[in-house]
């Protein structure tokens, strides 16, 4: 599973950081920082799905 | 301006508005009938007239679908945030700054004003406030339980618990006495519940006058709190203007209080009627973060407004410059096009892109703080009061205006636990 994060769409809702801190950090202003590049570690796929499914701005996309 | 040399003559209170006959053509969100049945009204409108209109307030629109609410929230070209509270009076404060930056600001000034504040409300900045909030909630429950007479088992959770939590947290952050909480609530009632409809007020008793005093006091005695932080900020080497500081503190006070108080009250109202949900939160505390988001979705307290900046079409309706548009985020959260089982509270809902904190560039600046307060308030409540029910469903009263939550909430306590170590 591949993950992408659109910084321009992010409005700092911070749902991803709350649900998947292994995959997302936040900067000092509360905007997300994607911690992995491209491929999601297999054991974190569930969390990646949660982060994507709870982003109100559709800023996170997954590809199987 | 009032002539200071003659005593002011009392003006009569404004007349009560007539009840709307059809919400599609004559809606009024400041009316008690709207407050009592807002979710049903949104569902009805979404089905037959998704962008409703009213001639009240000088002309205003009410989109009810997630798609239309989201489209307006994301479109800062056709819609201005110059005023976000619908009233009979359209503001004259010029964009892009507005009375209370950044919520009343438009691009490009908006981003600038917002970035000044974001660091104070990031998840990491909010985290240290959790312990203070938890202690505060425990103290409120102690006071509430200690205040019960022998044999008495009913409390008004809105007035004994919910309303005090955000008031005291924001007082702590701003560096003003917690005992000023009662005054904050009066200001907020006047501004949000009946905008422009509460008659004249003494100048010294206004929020602006109060805040001028608080800011002057902080200037005289600098300290390390949120107002101190604002006073230290600079724009291109110069301190923020007095109006900017006052507007921002006013915003934090107004936006930070009865919004969160409403979310806490609505959640307890829900749990009071759902024993299976109360039990689950007591037995599976790990569900709480999901439950908090689901309560925010189902009972989102905040509706914001925009003014039309340029003529535009929305959902088949032609909107004209200077019309109001109300943005009911709670209605977007109940749209079946956007959510499975929108009318059900699914405590551990896994797909939940709720819009309780708004969408687009004006996403609630305090959302991390509000979320923490709501979670801690519910955690402490179910820990100390694991079982409870509505004492009188008929006595529950919901607020009018753009912030929706129970203002009277009589709850019967069926089981309570002492405080002490967790």
Coordinates of C-alpha atoms in Angstrom, one line a residue:
Chain A
X1 CA 0.0 0.0 0.0
X2 CA 1.3 3.4 -1.0
X3 CA 0.4 6.6 0.9
X4 CA 0.4 10.2 -0.3
X5 CA -0.3 13.4 1.6
X6 CA -1.3 16.7 0.0
X7 CA 0.1 19.6 2.1
X8 CA -1.9 22.2 0.1
X9 CA -5.2 20.5 1.0
X10 CA -4.3 20.0 4.7
X11 CA -6.0 22.4 7.1
X12 CA -4.5 21.0 10.3
X13 CA -7.5 19.0 11.5
X14 CA -4.9 16.7 13.1
X15 CA -7.0 13.6 12.8
X16 CA -4.1 11.7 11.1
X17 CA -1.7 12.5 13.9
X18 CA -4.3 11.4 16.5
X19 CA -5.1 8.1 14.8
X20 CA -1.7 7.2 13.3
X21 CA 1.2 8.9 15.1
X22 CA 3.5 6.2 13.6
X23 CA 2.7 7.6 10.2
X24 CA 2.1 11.3 10.8
X25 CA 3.8 14.0 13.0
X26 CA 2.7 17.6 13.1
X27 CA 4.7 20.8 12.8
X28 CA 4.6 23.7 15.2
X29 CA 1.5 25.1 13.4
X30 CA -0.3 21.8 13.5
X31 CA 0.0 20.8 9.9
X32 CA 0.7 17.2 9.2
X33 CA 4.1 15.7 8.3
X34 CA 4.1 12.3 6.6
X35 CA 6.8 10.2 8.2
X36 CA 7.0 7.4 5.6
X37 CA 7.8 7.7 2.0
X38 CA 5.7 5.8 -0.5
X39 CA 5.2 2.3 0.9
X40 CA 3.3 1.9 4.2
X41 CA 4.8 -0.8 6.4
X42 CA 2.4 -3.8 6.4
X43 CA 1.6 -3.7 10.1
X44 CA 0.5 0.0 9.7
X45 CA -1.9 -0.4 6.8
X46 CA -4.9 -0.4 9.1
X47 CA -3.7 2.9 10.7
X48 CA -3.0 4.4 7.2
X49 CA -6.6 3.5 6.2
X50 CA -8.0 5.1 9.4
X51 CA -6.0 8.3 8.8
X52 CA -7.2 8.6 5.2
X53 CA -10.8 7.8 6.1
X54 CA -10.9 10.4 8.7
X55 CA -9.3 13.3 6.9
X56 CA -12.1 15.9 6.4
X57 CA -10.1 17.6 3.6
X58 CA -9.3 14.4 1.6
X59 CA -5.6 15.3 1.9
X60 CA -4.4 11.7 2.4
X61 CA -4.7 9.1 -0.4
X62 CA -3.9 5.5 -0.5
X63 CA -3.1 3.2 -3.4
X64 CA -3.3 -0.6 -3.1
Chain B
X1 CA -23.0 57.0 20.5
X2 CA -24.9 57.9 23.6
X3 CA -25.0 61.4 24.9
X4 CA -23.0 61.1 28.1
X5 CA -24.6 64.2 29.7
X6 CA -28.2 62.9 29.8
X7 CA -29.3 59.7 31.5
X8 CA -30.1 57.1 28.8
X9 CA -33.8 56.5 28.3
X10 CA -34.7 52.8 28.4
X11 CA -35.6 51.4 25.0
X12 CA -38.2 48.8 24.7
X13 CA -36.9 45.2 24.1
X14 CA -37.2 44.2 20.4
X15 CA -40.4 42.4 19.5
X16 CA -40.4 38.6 19.5
X17 CA -40.1 37.4 15.9
X18 CA -43.1 35.4 14.5
X19 CA -42.6 31.6 14.2
X20 CA -41.6 30.5 10.7
X21 CA -44.4 28.7 8.8
X22 CA -42.2 27.0 6.2
X23 CA -38.5 26.5 7.0
X24 CA -37.7 26.4 3.2
X25 CA -38.8 30.0 2.6
X26 CA -38.8 31.6 6.0
X27 CA -36.2 29.9 8.2
X28 CA -35.0 31.5 11.4
X29 CA -32.2 29.9 13.4
X30 CA -32.7 32.3 16.3
X31 CA -36.2 31.0 16.9
X32 CA -37.0 28.5 19.7
X33 CA -38.8 26.2 17.3
X34 CA -35.5 25.9 15.3
X35 CA -33.5 25.2 18.4
X36 CA -35.9 22.4 19.5
X37 CA -35.9 20.5 16.2
X38 CA -32.9 21.6 14.1
X39 CA -31.8 18.1 13.0
X40 CA -35.3 17.3 11.8
X41 CA -35.4 20.7 10.0
X42 CA -32.1 20.0 8.2
X43 CA -33.2 16.5 7.1
X44 CA -36.4 17.9 5.8
X45 CA -34.7 20.7 3.9
X46 CA -32.0 18.4 2.5
X47 CA -34.8 16.3 1.0
X48 CA -36.9 19.0 -0.6
X49 CA -35.0 22.3 -0.7
X50 CA -31.3 21.8 -0.1
X51 CA -30.5 25.5 -0.3
X52 CA -33.3 27.2 1.7
X53 CA -33.9 31.0 1.8
X54 CA -35.3 33.5 4.3
X55 CA -36.2 37.2 3.9
X56 CA -35.2 37.6 7.6
X57 CA -31.9 39.2 8.4
X58 CA -32.0 41.2 5.2
X59 CA -32.0 38.0 3.1
X60 CA -30.1 34.7 3.9
X61 CA -29.5 31.3 2.5
X62 CA -29.2 27.9 4.2
X63 CA -27.4 25.1 2.4
X64 CA -28.0 21.8 4.1
X65 CA -26.0 19.2 2.0
X66 CA -22.4 18.3 2.8
X67 CA -21.5 19.1 -0.8
X68 CA -22.9 22.6 -0.7
X69 CA -21.7 23.5 2.8
X70 CA -18.2 22.2 1.8
X71 CA -18.3 24.2 -1.5
X72 CA -19.0 27.5 0.3
X73 CA -16.5 26.8 3.0
X74 CA -13.8 26.2 0.4
X75 CA -14.7 29.1 -1.8
X76 CA -13.1 32.3 -0.5
X77 CA -13.6 34.1 -3.8
X78 CA -17.4 34.2 -3.9
X79 CA -17.9 34.2 -0.1
X80 CA -16.3 36.5 2.4
X81 CA -15.9 35.9 6.2
X82 CA -16.2 39.6 6.9
X83 CA -19.0 38.5 9.2
X84 CA -19.6 35.0 10.5
X85 CA -22.7 35.7 12.7
X86 CA -26.0 36.3 10.9
X87 CA -27.9 39.2 12.3
X88 CA -30.1 42.1 11.3
X89 CA -27.1 44.3 10.8
X90 CA -24.5 43.7 8.1
X91 CA -21.0 44.6 9.3
X92 CA -19.2 47.6 7.9
X93 CA -15.7 46.5 9.1
X94 CA -13.7 46.2 5.9
X95 CA -12.3 42.9 4.7
X96 CA -9.7 41.5 4.8
X97 CA -9.1 42.0 8.5
X98 CA -12.5 42.2 10.1
X99 CA -13.5 42.7 13.7
X100 CA -12.1 39.4 15.1
X101 CA -9.1 38.2 13.0
X102 CA -8.5 35.6 11.7
X103 CA -12.1 34.3 11.7
X104 CA -13.4 37.5 10.1
X105 CA -10.5 37.8 7.7
X106 CA -10.2 36.8 4.1
X107 CA -7.1 35.9 2.1
X108 CA -4.4 37.0 2.0
X109 CA -4.5 38.7 5.5
X110 CA -6.2 35.6 6.9
X111 CA -3.2 33.3 6.6
X112 CA -1.0 35.8 8.2
X113 CA -3.3 36.5 11.2
X114 CA -3.9 32.7 11.6
X115 CA -0.3 31.7 11.6
X116 CA 0.3 34.1 14.5
X117 CA -2.1 32.0 16.6
X118 CA -1.6 28.4 15.3
X119 CA 1.4 27.6 17.5
X120 CA -0.5 28.4 20.6
X121 CA -3.2 25.8 19.7
X122 CA -1.2 23.0 18.0
X123 CA -1.7 19.5 19.5
X124 CA 1.7 19.7 21.2
X125 CA 0.9 23.1 22.7
X126 CA -2.5 21.8 24.0
X127 CA -1.1 18.6 25.6
X128 CA 0.2 20.3 28.8
X129 CA -3.3 21.7 29.5
X130 CA -4.8 18.2 29.8
X131 CA -3.8 17.7 33.5
X132 CA -5.2 21.1 34.5
X133 CA -8.4 20.3 32.7
X134 CA -8.7 16.9 34.3
X135 CA -8.2 18.3 37.7
X136 CA -10.8 21.0 37.0
X137 CA -13.4 18.4 35.8
X138 CA -12.8 16.3 38.9
X139 CA -13.2 19.4 41.1
X140 CA -16.5 20.3 39.4
X141 CA -17.9 16.8 40.0
X142 CA -16.8 16.9 43.6
X143 CA -18.6 20.3 44.1
X144 CA -21.7 19.0 42.3
X145 CA -21.9 15.8 44.4
X146 CA -21.1 17.6 47.7
X147 CA -23.9 20.1 46.9
X148 CA -26.6 17.4 46.7
X149 CA -29.0 17.4 49.6
X150 CA -29.8 14.1 51.4
X151 CA -31.9 12.0 49.1
X152 CA -31.4 14.4 46.1
X153 CA -30.2 12.7 43.0
X154 CA -30.8 15.2 40.1
X155 CA -28.4 17.9 38.8
X156 CA -28.5 20.3 35.9
X157 CA -25.4 19.1 34.1
X158 CA -25.4 22.1 31.7
X159 CA -25.1 24.6 34.6
X160 CA -23.3 22.5 37.2
X161 CA -20.7 20.9 34.9
X162 CA -20.4 21.5 31.1
X163 CA -20.5 25.3 31.1
X164 CA -17.7 25.7 33.6
X165 CA -15.1 23.6 31.8
X166 CA -14.2 25.7 28.7
X167 CA -14.8 28.9 30.6
X168 CA -12.2 28.0 33.2
X169 CA -9.7 26.6 30.7
X170 CA -9.8 29.7 28.5
X171 CA -9.6 32.0 31.6
X172 CA -6.5 30.0 32.6
X173 CA -5.0 30.4 29.1
X174 CA -5.8 34.1 28.8
X175 CA -4.7 34.9 32.3
X176 CA -7.9 36.3 33.7
X177 CA -9.6 35.4 37.0
X178 CA -11.7 32.2 36.8
X179 CA -14.3 34.1 38.8
X180 CA -15.0 36.2 35.7
X181 CA -16.6 33.2 34.1
X182 CA -20.2 34.4 34.9
X183 CA -19.5 37.6 33.0
X184 CA -18.1 35.7 30.0
X185 CA -21.3 33.7 29.8
X186 CA -23.5 36.9 29.8
X187 CA -21.4 38.4 27.0
X188 CA -21.6 35.3 24.9
X189 CA -25.3 34.8 25.4
X190 CA -25.9 38.3 24.1
X191 CA -23.6 37.9 21.1
X192 CA -24.5 34.4 20.0
X193 CA -28.0 33.5 21.1
X194 CA -30.0 36.6 20.2
X195 CA -27.7 38.7 18.1
X196 CA -29.0 42.3 18.0
X197 CA -32.2 41.2 19.8
X198 CA -31.3 41.8 23.5
X199 CA -31.8 45.6 23.7
X200 CA -29.4 48.2 25.1
X201 CA -26.5 47.5 27.4
X202 CA -24.4 49.8 29.7
X203 CA -21.1 50.6 28.0
X204 CA -19.1 49.3 31.1
X205 CA -20.9 46.0 30.9
X206 CA -19.8 45.2 27.3
X207 CA -17.3 42.6 26.4
X208 CA -15.2 45.2 24.6
X209 CA -15.0 47.4 27.7
X210 CA -14.1 44.3 29.8
X211 CA -11.4 43.2 27.4
X212 CA -9.9 46.7 27.2
X213 CA -9.5 46.6 31.0
X214 CA -7.9 43.1 30.8
X215 CA -5.5 44.0 28.0
X216 CA -4.5 47.3 29.8
X217 CA -3.8 45.3 32.9
X218 CA -1.6 42.9 31.0
X219 CA 0.3 45.8 29.4
X220 CA 0.9 47.3 32.9
X221 CA 2.0 43.9 34.3
X222 CA 3.4 41.7 31.6
X223 CA 3.0 38.0 32.1
X224 CA 3.4 34.6 30.4
X225 CA 0.0 33.8 29.1
X226 CA -1.9 34.0 25.8
X227 CA -2.6 37.7 26.1
X228 CA 1.1 38.3 27.0
X229 CA 1.9 36.2 23.9
X230 CA -0.3 38.4 21.7
X231 CA 1.2 41.6 23.2
X232 CA 4.7 40.3 22.3
X233 CA 3.9 39.5 18.7
X234 CA 5.1 41.7 15.9
X235 CA 4.2 42.4 12.3
X236 CA 7.2 43.6 10.3
X237 CA 8.9 44.8 13.5
X238 CA 5.8 46.6 14.9
X239 CA 3.4 45.3 17.6
X240 CA -0.1 44.2 16.6
X241 CA -2.6 47.1 16.6
X242 CA -4.9 47.5 19.6
X243 CA -7.9 46.6 17.5
X244 CA -6.3 43.4 16.3
X245 CA -5.4 42.3 19.8
X246 CA -8.8 43.1 21.2
X247 CA -10.6 41.4 18.3
X248 CA -8.4 38.3 18.6
X249 CA -9.0 38.0 22.4
X250 CA -12.7 38.5 21.8
X251 CA -12.7 35.8 19.3
X252 CA -10.9 33.3 21.6
X253 CA -13.3 34.1 24.4
X254 CA -16.4 33.8 22.2
X255 CA -15.3 30.9 20.1
X256 CA -13.8 28.9 23.0
X257 CA -16.6 28.8 25.4
X258 CA -20.1 27.7 24.6
X259 CA -19.1 25.8 21.6
X260 CA -17.2 23.3 23.7
X261 CA -19.7 23.5 26.5
X262 CA -22.4 22.6 24.0
X263 CA -20.4 19.6 22.8
X264 CA -19.9 18.3 26.3
X265 CA -23.6 18.8 27.2
X266 CA -24.9 17.2 24.0
X267 CA -22.7 14.2 24.5
X268 CA -23.9 13.7 28.1
X269 CA -27.5 14.2 26.9
X270 CA -26.9 11.4 24.4
X271 CA -25.2 9.1 26.9
X272 CA -28.1 9.7 29.3
X273 CA -30.4 8.1 26.8
X274 CA -28.2 5.2 25.7
X275 CA -27.2 2.8 28.5
X276 CA -25.4 0.6 26.1
X277 CA -23.1 3.5 25.1
X278 CA -22.5 4.5 28.7
X279 CA -21.6 0.9 29.6
X280 CA -19.2 0.7 26.6
X281 CA -17.3 3.8 27.5
X282 CA -16.9 2.6 31.1
X283 CA -15.8 -0.9 30.1
X284 CA -13.8 0.0 27.0
X285 CA -12.1 3.3 27.6
X286 CA -10.1 2.8 24.4
X287 CA -13.3 3.5 22.4
X288 CA -13.3 7.1 23.8
X289 CA -11.3 8.8 21.1
X290 CA -13.6 7.4 18.4
X291 CA -16.7 8.2 20.5
X292 CA -15.5 11.8 20.9
X293 CA -15.4 12.2 17.1
X294 CA -18.8 10.6 16.7
X295 CA -20.3 12.9 19.3
X296 CA -18.8 15.8 17.4
X297 CA -20.2 14.5 14.1
X298 CA -23.7 13.8 15.5
X299 CA -24.0 16.8 17.7
X300 CA -21.7 19.3 16.0
X301 CA -22.5 22.5 17.9
X302 CA -21.2 25.2 15.5
X303 CA -22.8 26.8 12.5
X304 CA -20.8 29.6 10.8
X305 CA -21.8 32.2 8.3
X306 CA -20.5 34.0 5.2
X307 CA -21.5 37.0 3.2
X308 CA -21.8 36.6 -0.6
X309 CA -18.8 38.6 -2.1
X310 CA -19.7 38.1 -5.7
X311 CA -23.0 36.8 -7.3
X312 CA -22.8 33.0 -7.5
X313 CA -25.0 30.0 -8.0
X314 CA -25.3 27.4 -5.3
X315 CA -27.5 24.3 -5.6
X316 CA -29.6 25.8 -8.3
X317 CA -30.2 29.0 -6.4
X318 CA -28.9 32.4 -7.5
X319 CA -27.1 34.1 -4.6
X320 CA -26.5 37.8 -4.7
X321 CA -23.7 40.0 -3.4
X322 CA -24.2 40.8 0.3
X323 CA -26.7 38.0 1.0
X324 CA -26.0 36.0 4.1
X325 CA -25.1 32.3 3.9
X326 CA -25.4 30.2 7.0
X327 CA -23.1 27.1 7.0
X328 CA -24.7 24.4 9.3
X329 CA -21.8 22.0 9.7
X330 CA -24.0 19.8 11.8
X331 CA -26.3 19.4 8.8
X332 CA -23.4 18.5 6.6
X333 CA -22.5 15.8 9.2
X334 CA -26.0 14.2 8.8
X335 CA -26.0 14.1 5.0
X336 CA -26.6 10.4 3.9
X337 CA -24.6 11.2 0.8
X338 CA -21.5 11.7 3.0
X339 CA -22.0 9.3 5.9
X340 CA -23.4 5.8 6.3
X341 CA -26.2 5.6 8.9
X342 CA -26.0 9.4 9.5
X343 CA -28.8 9.4 12.0
X344 CA -27.2 6.6 14.1
X345 CA -24.6 7.3 16.8
X346 CA -22.0 4.6 15.9
X347 CA -19.7 4.9 18.9
X348 CA -16.6 3.4 17.2
X349 CA -17.3 4.8 13.7
X350 CA -14.2 4.1 11.6
X351 CA -14.9 6.4 8.6
X352 CA -15.7 9.8 10.0
X353 CA -14.7 12.8 7.9
X354 CA -17.0 15.0 10.0
X355 CA -17.0 18.8 9.5
X356 CA -17.7 19.7 13.2
X357 CA -14.7 22.0 13.1
X358 CA -15.5 23.5 9.8
X359 CA -13.7 22.9 6.4
X360 CA -11.2 24.9 4.5
X361 CA -9.0 27.7 5.6
X362 CA -11.1 28.6 8.6
X363 CA -10.9 25.2 10.3
X364 CA -11.5 25.8 14.0
X365 CA -8.3 27.1 15.4
X366 CA -9.1 25.7 18.8
X367 CA -10.1 22.3 17.6
X368 CA -7.3 20.5 19.4
X369 CA -8.1 22.2 22.6
X370 CA -11.9 21.6 22.2
X371 CA -11.3 17.9 21.4
X372 CA -9.1 17.5 24.5
X373 CA -11.6 19.3 26.7
X374 CA -14.5 17.1 25.4
X375 CA -12.6 13.9 25.8
X376 CA -11.4 14.7 29.4
X377 CA -14.8 16.0 30.4
X378 CA -16.4 12.8 29.3
X379 CA -13.7 10.5 30.7
X380 CA -14.0 12.2 34.1
X381 CA -17.8 12.1 34.0
X382 CA -18.1 8.4 33.2
X383 CA -15.4 7.6 35.7
X384 CA -17.2 9.3 38.5
X385 CA -20.8 8.9 37.3
X386 CA -20.9 5.6 35.4
X387 CA -24.7 5.4 35.3
X388 CA -27.2 8.2 34.8
X389 CA -30.3 9.1 32.8
X390 CA -32.4 12.1 31.8
X391 CA -34.4 13.2 34.8
X392 CA -37.0 15.1 32.6
X393 CA -36.7 14.9 28.8
X394 CA -39.3 17.8 28.5
X395 CA -37.1 20.1 30.6
X396 CA -34.1 19.9 28.2
X397 CA -33.7 23.2 26.4
X398 CA -31.5 23.7 23.4
X399 CA -29.8 27.1 22.6
X400 CA -30.9 29.2 19.7
X401 CA -28.5 30.8 17.2
X402 CA -25.4 29.5 15.7
X403 CA -24.1 27.4 18.6
X404 CA -26.3 24.4 19.4
X405 CA -26.2 22.6 22.7
X406 CA -28.4 21.9 25.8
X407 CA -28.7 24.9 28.1
X408 CA -30.8 23.0 30.6
X409 CA -30.0 19.4 31.1
X410 CA -31.5 17.8 34.2
X411 CA -29.8 14.4 34.8
X412 CA -30.6 11.8 37.5
X413 CA -27.4 10.2 38.9
X414 CA -27.9 6.4 39.1
X415 CA -24.4 5.5 40.3
X416 CA -21.5 7.7 41.5
X417 CA -18.0 6.9 42.6
X418 CA -15.7 8.9 44.9
X419 CA -12.8 10.8 43.5
X420 CA -9.2 10.0 44.4
X421 CA -6.6 8.1 42.4
X422 CA -7.5 7.0 38.9

